[in-house]
PDB file of C-alpha atoms in Angstrom:
ATOM      1  CA  ALA C   1      89.294-119.588  65.124  1.00 78.00           C
ATOM      2  CA  GLN C   2      89.146-120.127  61.425  1.00 85.00           C
ATOM      3  CA  SER C   3      89.111-123.639  59.876  1.00 90.00           C
ATOM      4  CA  VAL C   4      88.621-125.523  56.648  1.00 94.00           C
ATOM      5  CA  ALA C   5      87.207-129.008  56.232  1.00 96.00           C
ATOM      6  CA  GLN C   6      87.767-131.227  53.174  1.00 97.00           C
ATOM      7  CA  PRO C   7      85.517-134.232  53.966  1.00 96.00           C
ATOM      8  CA  GLU C   8      86.908-136.579  51.260  1.00 96.00           C
ATOM      9  CA  ASP C   9      90.504-137.903  51.561  1.00 95.00           C
ATOM     10  CA  GLN C  10      90.228-139.144  48.065  1.00 97.00           C
ATOM     11  CA  VAL C  11      88.023-138.634  45.013  1.00 98.00           C
ATOM     12  CA  ASN C  12      88.089-140.966  42.041  1.00 98.00           C
ATOM     13  CA  VAL C  13      86.605-139.995  38.736  1.00 98.00           C
ATOM     14  CA  ALA C  14      86.802-141.293  35.160  1.00 98.00           C
ATOM     15  CA  GLU C  15      88.427-139.149  32.557  1.00 97.00           C
ATOM     16  CA  GLY C  16      85.864-136.984  30.716  1.00 97.00           C
ATOM     17  CA  ASN C  17      83.476-136.979  33.640  1.00 98.00           C
ATOM     18  CA  PRO C  18      82.840-133.882  35.830  1.00 97.00           C
ATOM     19  CA  LEU C  19      84.587-133.699  39.112  1.00 97.00           C
ATOM     20  CA  THR C  20      83.841-131.984  42.454  1.00 98.00           C
ATOM     21  CA  VAL C  21      86.206-131.608  45.360  1.00 98.00           C
ATOM     22  CA  LYS C  22      84.390-130.404  48.416  1.00 98.00           C
ATOM     23  CA  CYS C  23      85.409-127.736  50.914  1.00 98.00           C
ATOM     24  CA  THR C  24      83.601-126.037  53.808  1.00 97.00           C
ATOM     25  CA  TYR C  25      85.002-123.259  55.905  1.00 95.00           C
ATOM     26  CA  SER C  26      84.600-121.255  59.106  1.00 92.00           C
ATOM     27  CA  VAL C  27      85.954-117.716  59.537  1.00 87.00           C
ATOM     28  CA  SER C  28      84.948-114.466  61.136  1.00 83.00           C
ATOM     29  CA  GLY C  29      84.018-111.777  58.714  1.00 80.00           C
ATOM     30  CA  ASN C  30      84.181-111.855  54.943  1.00 80.00           C
ATOM     31  CA  PRO C  31      85.745-115.068  53.628  1.00 84.00           C
ATOM     32  CA  TYR C  32      88.741-115.046  51.316  1.00 87.00           C
ATOM     33  CA  LEU C  33      88.910-118.481  49.807  1.00 92.00           C
ATOM     34  CA  PHE C  34      91.596-120.299  47.769  1.00 93.00           C
ATOM     35  CA  TRP C  35      92.270-123.547  46.007  1.00 96.00           C
ATOM     36  CA  TYR C  36      95.715-124.972  45.538  1.00 95.00           C
ATOM     37  CA  VAL C  37      97.044-128.007  43.713  1.00 96.00           C
ATOM     38  CA  GLN C  38     100.163-130.000  44.632  1.00 95.00           C
ATOM     39  CA  TYR C  39     101.840-132.460  42.271  1.00 92.00           C
ATOM     40  CA  PRO C  40     104.258-135.095  43.742  1.00 87.00           C
ATOM     41  CA  ASN C  41     107.431-133.613  45.309  1.00 83.00           C
ATOM     42  CA  ARG C  42     106.413-130.102  44.423  1.00 86.00           C
ATOM     43  CA  GLY C  43     105.190-126.966  46.208  1.00 87.00           C
ATOM     44  CA  LEU C  44     101.643-125.769  46.106  1.00 91.00           C
ATOM     45  CA  GLN C  45     100.338-123.976  43.001  1.00 93.00           C
ATOM     46  CA  PHE C  46      97.562-121.479  43.096  1.00 92.00           C
ATOM     47  CA  LEU C  47      94.396-122.415  41.134  1.00 94.00           C
ATOM     48  CA  LEU C  48      91.803-119.777  41.932  1.00 93.00           C
ATOM     49  CA  LYS C  49      90.360-117.565  44.598  1.00 91.00           C
ATOM     50  CA  TYR C  50      87.184-115.979  45.832  1.00 91.00           C
ATOM     51  CA  ILE C  51      87.176-112.469  47.180  1.00 84.00           C
ATOM     52  CA  THR C  52      83.889-110.891  46.299  1.00 80.00           C
ATOM     53  CA  GLY C  53      81.426-110.715  43.472  1.00 83.00           C
ATOM     54  CA  ASP C  54      80.250-113.618  41.338  1.00 88.00           C
ATOM     55  CA  ASN C  55      79.762-116.882  43.320  1.00 92.00           C
ATOM     56  CA  LEU C  56      81.313-118.918  40.387  1.00 95.00           C
ATOM     57  CA  VAL C  57      84.996-118.305  40.157  1.00 94.00           C
ATOM     58  CA  LYS C  58      87.082-119.478  37.224  1.00 94.00           C
ATOM     59  CA  GLY C  59      90.686-120.422  37.514  1.00 93.00           C
ATOM     60  CA  SER C  60      93.573-122.149  35.928  1.00 90.00           C
ATOM     61  CA  TYR C  61      93.477-125.388  33.816  1.00 92.00           C
ATOM     62  CA  GLY C  62      89.701-125.238  33.404  1.00 95.00           C
ATOM     63  CA  PHE C  63      88.906-125.454  37.120  1.00 97.00           C
ATOM     64  CA  GLU C  64      86.145-123.387  38.698  1.00 97.00           C
ATOM     65  CA  ALA C  65      84.734-123.043  42.210  1.00 97.00           C
ATOM     66  CA  GLU C  66      81.346-122.239  43.564  1.00 96.00           C
ATOM     67  CA  PHE C  67      81.026-120.050  46.667  1.00 95.00           C
ATOM     68  CA  ASN C  68      77.926-120.614  48.733  1.00 95.00           C
ATOM     69  CA  LYS C  69      77.674-118.401  51.677  1.00 92.00           C
ATOM     70  CA  SER C  70      74.695-119.962  53.314  1.00 94.00           C
ATOM     71  CA  GLN C  71      76.327-123.340  53.331  1.00 96.00           C
ATOM     72  CA  THR C  72      79.801-121.951  53.998  1.00 95.00           C
ATOM     73  CA  SER C  73      81.173-124.010  51.143  1.00 97.00           C
ATOM     74  CA  PHE C  74      83.607-123.453  48.317  1.00 97.00           C
ATOM     75  CA  HIS C  75      83.594-126.588  46.161  1.00 98.00           C
ATOM     76  CA  LEU C  76      86.104-127.041  43.374  1.00 98.00           C
ATOM     77  CA  LYS C  77      84.709-128.275  40.014  1.00 98.00           C
ATOM     78  CA  LYS C  78      85.726-129.180  36.522  1.00 98.00           C
ATOM     79  CA  PRO C  79      83.347-130.109  33.785  1.00 97.00           C
ATOM     80  CA  SER C  80      85.611-132.721  32.178  1.00 97.00           C
ATOM     81  CA  ALA C  81      88.387-134.318  34.141  1.00 97.00           C
ATOM     82  CA  LEU C  82      91.788-135.249  32.648  1.00 97.00           C
ATOM     83  CA  VAL C  83      94.254-137.879  33.828  1.00 96.00           C
ATOM     84  CA  SER C  84      96.760-135.072  34.312  1.00 95.00           C
ATOM     85  CA  ASP C  85      94.474-133.453  36.895  1.00 96.00           C
ATOM     86  CA  SER C  86      95.442-136.285  39.301  1.00 97.00           C
ATOM     87  CA  ALA C  87      97.067-134.517  42.261  1.00 97.00           C
ATOM     88  CA  LEU C  88      96.510-133.338  45.820  1.00 97.00           C
ATOM     89  CA  TYR C  89      94.110-130.406  46.186  1.00 97.00           C
ATOM     90  CA  PHE C  90      93.945-128.013  49.125  1.00 96.00           C
ATOM     91  CA  CYS C  91      91.293-125.533  50.091  1.00 96.00           C
ATOM     92  CA  ALA C  92      92.364-122.542  52.222  1.00 93.00           C
ATOM     93  CA  VAL C  93      90.735-119.564  53.948  1.00 90.00           C
ATOM     94  CA  ARG C  94      92.274-116.256  54.938  1.00 84.00           C
ATOM     95  CA  GLY C  95      91.277-114.551  58.131  1.00 71.00           C
ATOM     96  CA  PHE C  96      92.585-111.547  59.909  1.00 60.00           C
ATOM     97  CA  THR C  97      93.946-111.583  63.491  1.00 54.00           C
ATOM     98  CA  GLY C  98      95.947-109.005  65.256  1.00 49.00           C
ATOM     99  CA  GLY C  99      98.478-107.347  63.004  1.00 43.00           C
ATOM    100  CA  GLY C 100      98.588-110.017  60.496  1.00 51.00           C
ATOM    101  CA  ASN C 101      96.607-112.454  58.438  1.00 67.00           C
ATOM    102  CA  LYS C 102      96.581-116.253  58.630  1.00 76.00           C
ATOM    103  CA  LEU C 103      96.107-118.593  55.789  1.00 82.00           C
ATOM    104  CA  THR C 104      94.630-121.881  57.014  1.00 88.00           C
ATOM    105  CA  PHE C 105      94.543-124.969  54.909  1.00 92.00           C
ATOM    106  CA  GLY C 106      92.345-128.096  54.876  1.00 94.00           C
ATOM    107  CA  THR C 107      93.799-131.543  55.065  1.00 94.00           C
ATOM    108  CA  GLY C 108      93.797-132.096  51.292  1.00 95.00           C
ATOM    109  CA  THR C 109      91.961-134.292  48.924  1.00 97.00           C
ATOM    110  CA  GLN C 110      93.728-136.649  46.583  1.00 97.00           C
ATOM    111  CA  LEU C 111      92.148-136.592  43.179  1.00 97.00           C
ATOM    112  CA  LYS C 112      92.619-139.651  40.974  1.00 97.00           C
ATOM    113  CA  VAL C 113      91.441-139.510  37.393  1.00 97.00           C
ATOM    114  CA  GLU C 114      91.413-142.836  35.655  1.00 96.00           C
ATOM    115  CA  LEU C 115      91.085-143.823  31.989  1.00 92.00           C
TER     116      LEU C 115
ATOM    117  CA  ASP X   1     107.395-118.930  39.463  1.00 56.00           C
ATOM    118  CA  ALA X   2     107.606-116.506  42.313  1.00 67.00           C
ATOM    119  CA  GLY X   3     111.095-115.781  43.615  1.00 92.00           C
ATOM    120  CA  ILE X   4     111.054-118.023  46.711  1.00 95.00           C
ATOM    121  CA  THR X   5     114.099-120.221  47.633  1.00 96.00           C
ATOM    122  CA  GLN X   6     114.148-122.584  50.539  1.00 97.00           C
ATOM    123  CA  SER X   7     117.381-124.028  51.886  1.00 97.00           C
ATOM    124  CA  PRO X   8     118.375-126.690  52.427  1.00 97.00           C
ATOM    125  CA  ARG X   9     116.082-128.812  50.260  1.00 96.00           C
ATOM    126  CA  HIS X  10     116.870-131.939  52.153  1.00 97.00           C
ATOM    127  CA  LYS X  11     118.377-132.435  55.661  1.00 97.00           C
ATOM    128  CA  VAL X  12     118.960-135.320  57.941  1.00 97.00           C
ATOM    129  CA  THR X  13     119.823-134.445  61.545  1.00 97.00           C
ATOM    130  CA  GLU X  14     120.055-136.064  64.880  1.00 97.00           C
ATOM    131  CA  THR X  15     117.580-135.781  67.785  1.00 97.00           C
ATOM    132  CA  GLY X  16     118.477-132.963  70.084  1.00 97.00           C
ATOM    133  CA  THR X  17     120.405-130.827  67.591  1.00 97.00           C
ATOM    134  CA  PRO X  18     119.280-127.391  66.548  1.00 96.00           C
ATOM    135  CA  VAL X  19     118.287-126.967  62.958  1.00 97.00           C
ATOM    136  CA  THR X  20     117.612-123.764  60.967  1.00 98.00           C
ATOM    137  CA  LEU X  21     115.714-123.580  57.701  1.00 98.00           C
ATOM    138  CA  ARG X  22     115.905-120.596  55.523  1.00 98.00           C
ATOM    139  CA  CYS X  23     113.341-118.971  53.230  1.00 98.00           C
ATOM    140  CA  HIS X  24     114.494-116.242  50.873  1.00 98.00           C
ATOM    141  CA  GLN X  25     112.256-114.153  48.643  1.00 97.00           C
ATOM    142  CA  THR X  26     112.886-111.622  45.892  1.00 96.00           C
ATOM    143  CA  GLU X  27     109.306-110.441  45.609  1.00 91.00           C
ATOM    144  CA  ASN X  28     109.482-107.860  48.432  1.00 91.00           C
ATOM    145  CA  HIS X  29     106.203-109.338  49.929  1.00 90.00           C
ATOM    146  CA  ARG X  30     105.200-108.350  53.388  1.00 89.00           C
ATOM    147  CA  TYR X  31     103.880-111.684  54.675  1.00 89.00           C
ATOM    148  CA  MET X  32     105.900-114.825  55.115  1.00 92.00           C
ATOM    149  CA  TYR X  33     104.732-118.155  56.425  1.00 92.00           C
ATOM    150  CA  TRP X  34     106.133-121.430  57.569  1.00 96.00           C
ATOM    151  CA  TYR X  35     104.046-124.558  57.212  1.00 95.00           C
ATOM    152  CA  ARG X  36     104.669-128.218  57.777  1.00 96.00           C
ATOM    153  CA  GLN X  37     102.989-130.918  55.707  1.00 95.00           C
ATOM    154  CA  ASP X  38     102.214-134.329  57.197  1.00 94.00           C
ATOM    155  CA  PRO X  39     100.053-137.142  55.818  1.00 87.00           C
ATOM    156  CA  GLY X  40      96.494-136.789  57.188  1.00 85.00           C
ATOM    157  CA  HIS X  41      97.103-133.243  58.524  1.00 88.00           C
ATOM    158  CA  GLY X  42      97.480-131.229  55.401  1.00 89.00           C
ATOM    159  CA  LEU X  43      99.459-128.049  55.856  1.00 91.00           C
ATOM    160  CA  ARG X  44      99.630-126.691  59.321  1.00 93.00           C
ATOM    161  CA  LEU X  45     100.871-123.158  60.061  1.00 91.00           C
ATOM    162  CA  ILE X  46     103.909-122.945  62.372  1.00 95.00           C
ATOM    163  CA  HIS X  47     104.671-119.236  62.485  1.00 94.00           C
ATOM    164  CA  TYR X  48     104.180-116.267  60.205  1.00 91.00           C
ATOM    165  CA  SER X  49     105.519-112.846  59.820  1.00 91.00           C
ATOM    166  CA  TYR X  50     103.705-109.605  58.827  1.00 87.00           C
ATOM    167  CA  GLY X  51     106.824-107.454  58.605  1.00 90.00           C
ATOM    168  CA  VAL X  52     110.429-107.141  59.700  1.00 94.00           C
ATOM    169  CA  LYS X  53     110.672-108.320  63.308  1.00 92.00           C
ATOM    170  CA  ASP X  54     106.840-108.755  63.400  1.00 92.00           C
ATOM    171  CA  THR X  55     105.889-112.483  63.892  1.00 92.00           C
ATOM    172  CA  ASP X  56     103.064-114.494  65.324  1.00 90.00           C
ATOM    173  CA  LYS X  57     102.417-118.090  66.256  1.00 91.00           C
ATOM    174  CA  GLY X  58     100.479-120.506  64.148  1.00 89.00           C
ATOM    175  CA  GLU X  59      98.737-123.664  65.334  1.00 88.00           C
ATOM    176  CA  VAL X  60     101.801-125.847  65.777  1.00 94.00           C
ATOM    177  CA  SER X  61     104.470-123.478  67.010  1.00 95.00           C
ATOM    178  CA  ASP X  62     105.763-125.492  69.999  1.00 96.00           C
ATOM    179  CA  GLY X  63     109.431-126.409  69.557  1.00 96.00           C
ATOM    180  CA  TYR X  64     109.870-123.817  66.759  1.00 98.00           C
ATOM    181  CA  SER X  65     111.124-120.280  66.690  1.00 97.00           C
ATOM    182  CA  VAL X  66     111.408-117.803  63.817  1.00 97.00           C
ATOM    183  CA  SER X  67     113.219-114.644  63.033  1.00 97.00           C
ATOM    184  CA  ARG X  68     112.931-111.982  60.299  1.00 97.00           C
ATOM    185  CA  SER X  69     115.607-109.386  60.436  1.00 96.00           C
ATOM    186  CA  LYS X  70     115.014-108.212  56.849  1.00 96.00           C
ATOM    187  CA  THR X  71     112.164-108.386  54.339  1.00 95.00           C
ATOM    188  CA  GLU X  72     113.669-111.078  52.175  1.00 96.00           C
ATOM    189  CA  ASP X  73     114.544-113.644  54.795  1.00 97.00           C
ATOM    190  CA  PHE X  74     112.455-115.687  57.167  1.00 98.00           C
ATOM    191  CA  LEU X  75     114.271-118.258  59.302  1.00 98.00           C
ATOM    192  CA  LEU X  76     112.711-121.271  60.997  1.00 98.00           C
ATOM    193  CA  THR X  77     114.700-122.774  63.932  1.00 98.00           C
ATOM    194  CA  LEU X  78     114.056-126.112  65.577  1.00 97.00           C
ATOM    195  CA  GLU X  79     115.487-125.513  68.942  1.00 93.00           C
ATOM    196  CA  SER X  80     116.164-129.152  69.681  1.00 97.00           C
ATOM    197  CA  ALA X  81     114.972-131.387  66.984  1.00 97.00           C
ATOM    198  CA  THR X  82     112.732-134.372  67.793  1.00 97.00           C
ATOM    199  CA  SER X  83     111.540-137.259  65.627  1.00 97.00           C
ATOM    200  CA  SER X  84     108.040-135.704  65.635  1.00 97.00           C
ATOM    201  CA  GLN X  85     109.443-132.773  63.711  1.00 98.00           C
ATOM    202  CA  THR X  86     110.266-135.008  60.763  1.00 98.00           C
ATOM    203  CA  SER X  87     108.216-133.393  58.034  1.00 97.00           C
ATOM    204  CA  VAL X  88     108.250-131.460  54.808  1.00 97.00           C
ATOM    205  CA  TYR X  89     108.399-127.759  55.544  1.00 98.00           C
ATOM    206  CA  PHE X  90     107.076-125.124  53.168  1.00 96.00           C
ATOM    207  CA  CYS X  91     107.683-121.446  53.085  1.00 95.00           C
ATOM    208  CA  ALA X  92     105.061-119.185  51.588  1.00 93.00           C
ATOM    209  CA  ILE X  93     104.837-115.461  50.819  1.00 92.00           C
ATOM    210  CA  SER X  94     101.927-113.171  50.131  1.00 86.00           C
ATOM    211  CA  GLU X  95     101.025-109.512  49.865  1.00 81.00           C
ATOM    212  CA  LEU X  96      97.950-107.523  50.620  1.00 68.00           C
ATOM    213  CA  ARG X  97      96.635-105.011  48.131  1.00 58.00           C
ATOM    214  CA  MET X  98      93.534-102.867  48.381  1.00 50.00           C
ATOM    215  CA  GLY X  99      91.009-103.757  45.725  1.00 49.00           C
ATOM    216  CA  THR X 100      87.387-104.614  45.405  1.00 45.00           C
ATOM    217  CA  GLY X 101      86.331-106.211  48.637  1.00 45.00           C
ATOM    218  CA  GLY X 102      89.153-104.616  50.565  1.00 47.00           C
ATOM    219  CA  PHE X 103      92.443-106.265  51.709  1.00 51.00           C
ATOM    220  CA  GLY X 104      93.032-109.923  51.829  1.00 55.00           C
ATOM    221  CA  GLY X 105      92.553-111.068  48.213  1.00 58.00           C
ATOM    222  CA  THR X 106      96.032-111.917  47.075  1.00 74.00           C
ATOM    223  CA  GLU X 107      97.120-115.464  46.857  1.00 80.00           C
ATOM    224  CA  ALA X 108     100.178-116.962  48.563  1.00 85.00           C
ATOM    225  CA  PHE X 109     103.114-118.345  46.618  1.00 90.00           C
ATOM    226  CA  PHE X 110     104.976-121.416  47.947  1.00 93.00           C
ATOM    227  CA  GLY X 111     108.567-122.541  47.879  1.00 94.00           C
ATOM    228  CA  GLN X 112     109.601-126.037  46.795  1.00 94.00           C
ATOM    229  CA  GLY X 113     109.792-127.328  50.285  1.00 95.00           C
ATOM    230  CA  THR X 114     112.499-128.751  52.660  1.00 97.00           C
ATOM    231  CA  ARG X 115     112.321-132.426  53.582  1.00 97.00           C
ATOM    232  CA  LEU X 116     113.700-132.711  57.167  1.00 98.00           C
ATOM    233  CA  THR X 117     114.346-136.117  58.742  1.00 97.00           C
ATOM    234  CA  VAL X 118     115.185-136.302  62.424  1.00 97.00           C
ATOM    235  CA  VAL X 119     116.864-139.594  63.419  1.00 96.00           C
TER     236      VAL X 119
END
């Protein structure tokens, strides 16, 4: 069965500092990996994805993620955090079973960026 | 925003009553999903659909059923609501397109959510 682990419930960082939100995954076959962000009382918004190719993926709002196959990780990064980045972040992996495909999410990491 | 509408947005219901949540899309996407979001659990897949009348169970399907009689609508039914089903429910849609790396690379788009309270 496929799974995603986000080991940190919350990450605190000062504005202007780099941030990292960690994600590790388990899936059969090639991994298709995603990051989403959720603001209060809103649905999830897509940030970026890894399908194949370069291990460093760039996405929306200055975020990027680094895919590491040997460590089965897909950490979300941003060189300089903003207060407005404070939100709940979800990592997800897509796998294929039967006739369909499942998108499995981690438990989420609350990012808090302070002045 | 992708054309996904969930209804109702908020609902309070009594234990033991049936409840149906609706997800409507205008994107003609093949895949539709129902998730529930609970603190400490993230998003957990309830059921998903990979075509009209084609559905499969997710990790927390007990007590829920789904139906998809046409591409644009995916219904989630709580047969007999319980307090443990109090949650925020999200619908999502996605499509598969062949590209570099094969299928599987498209992202999912989410609805705004339905807050369900079972009293």
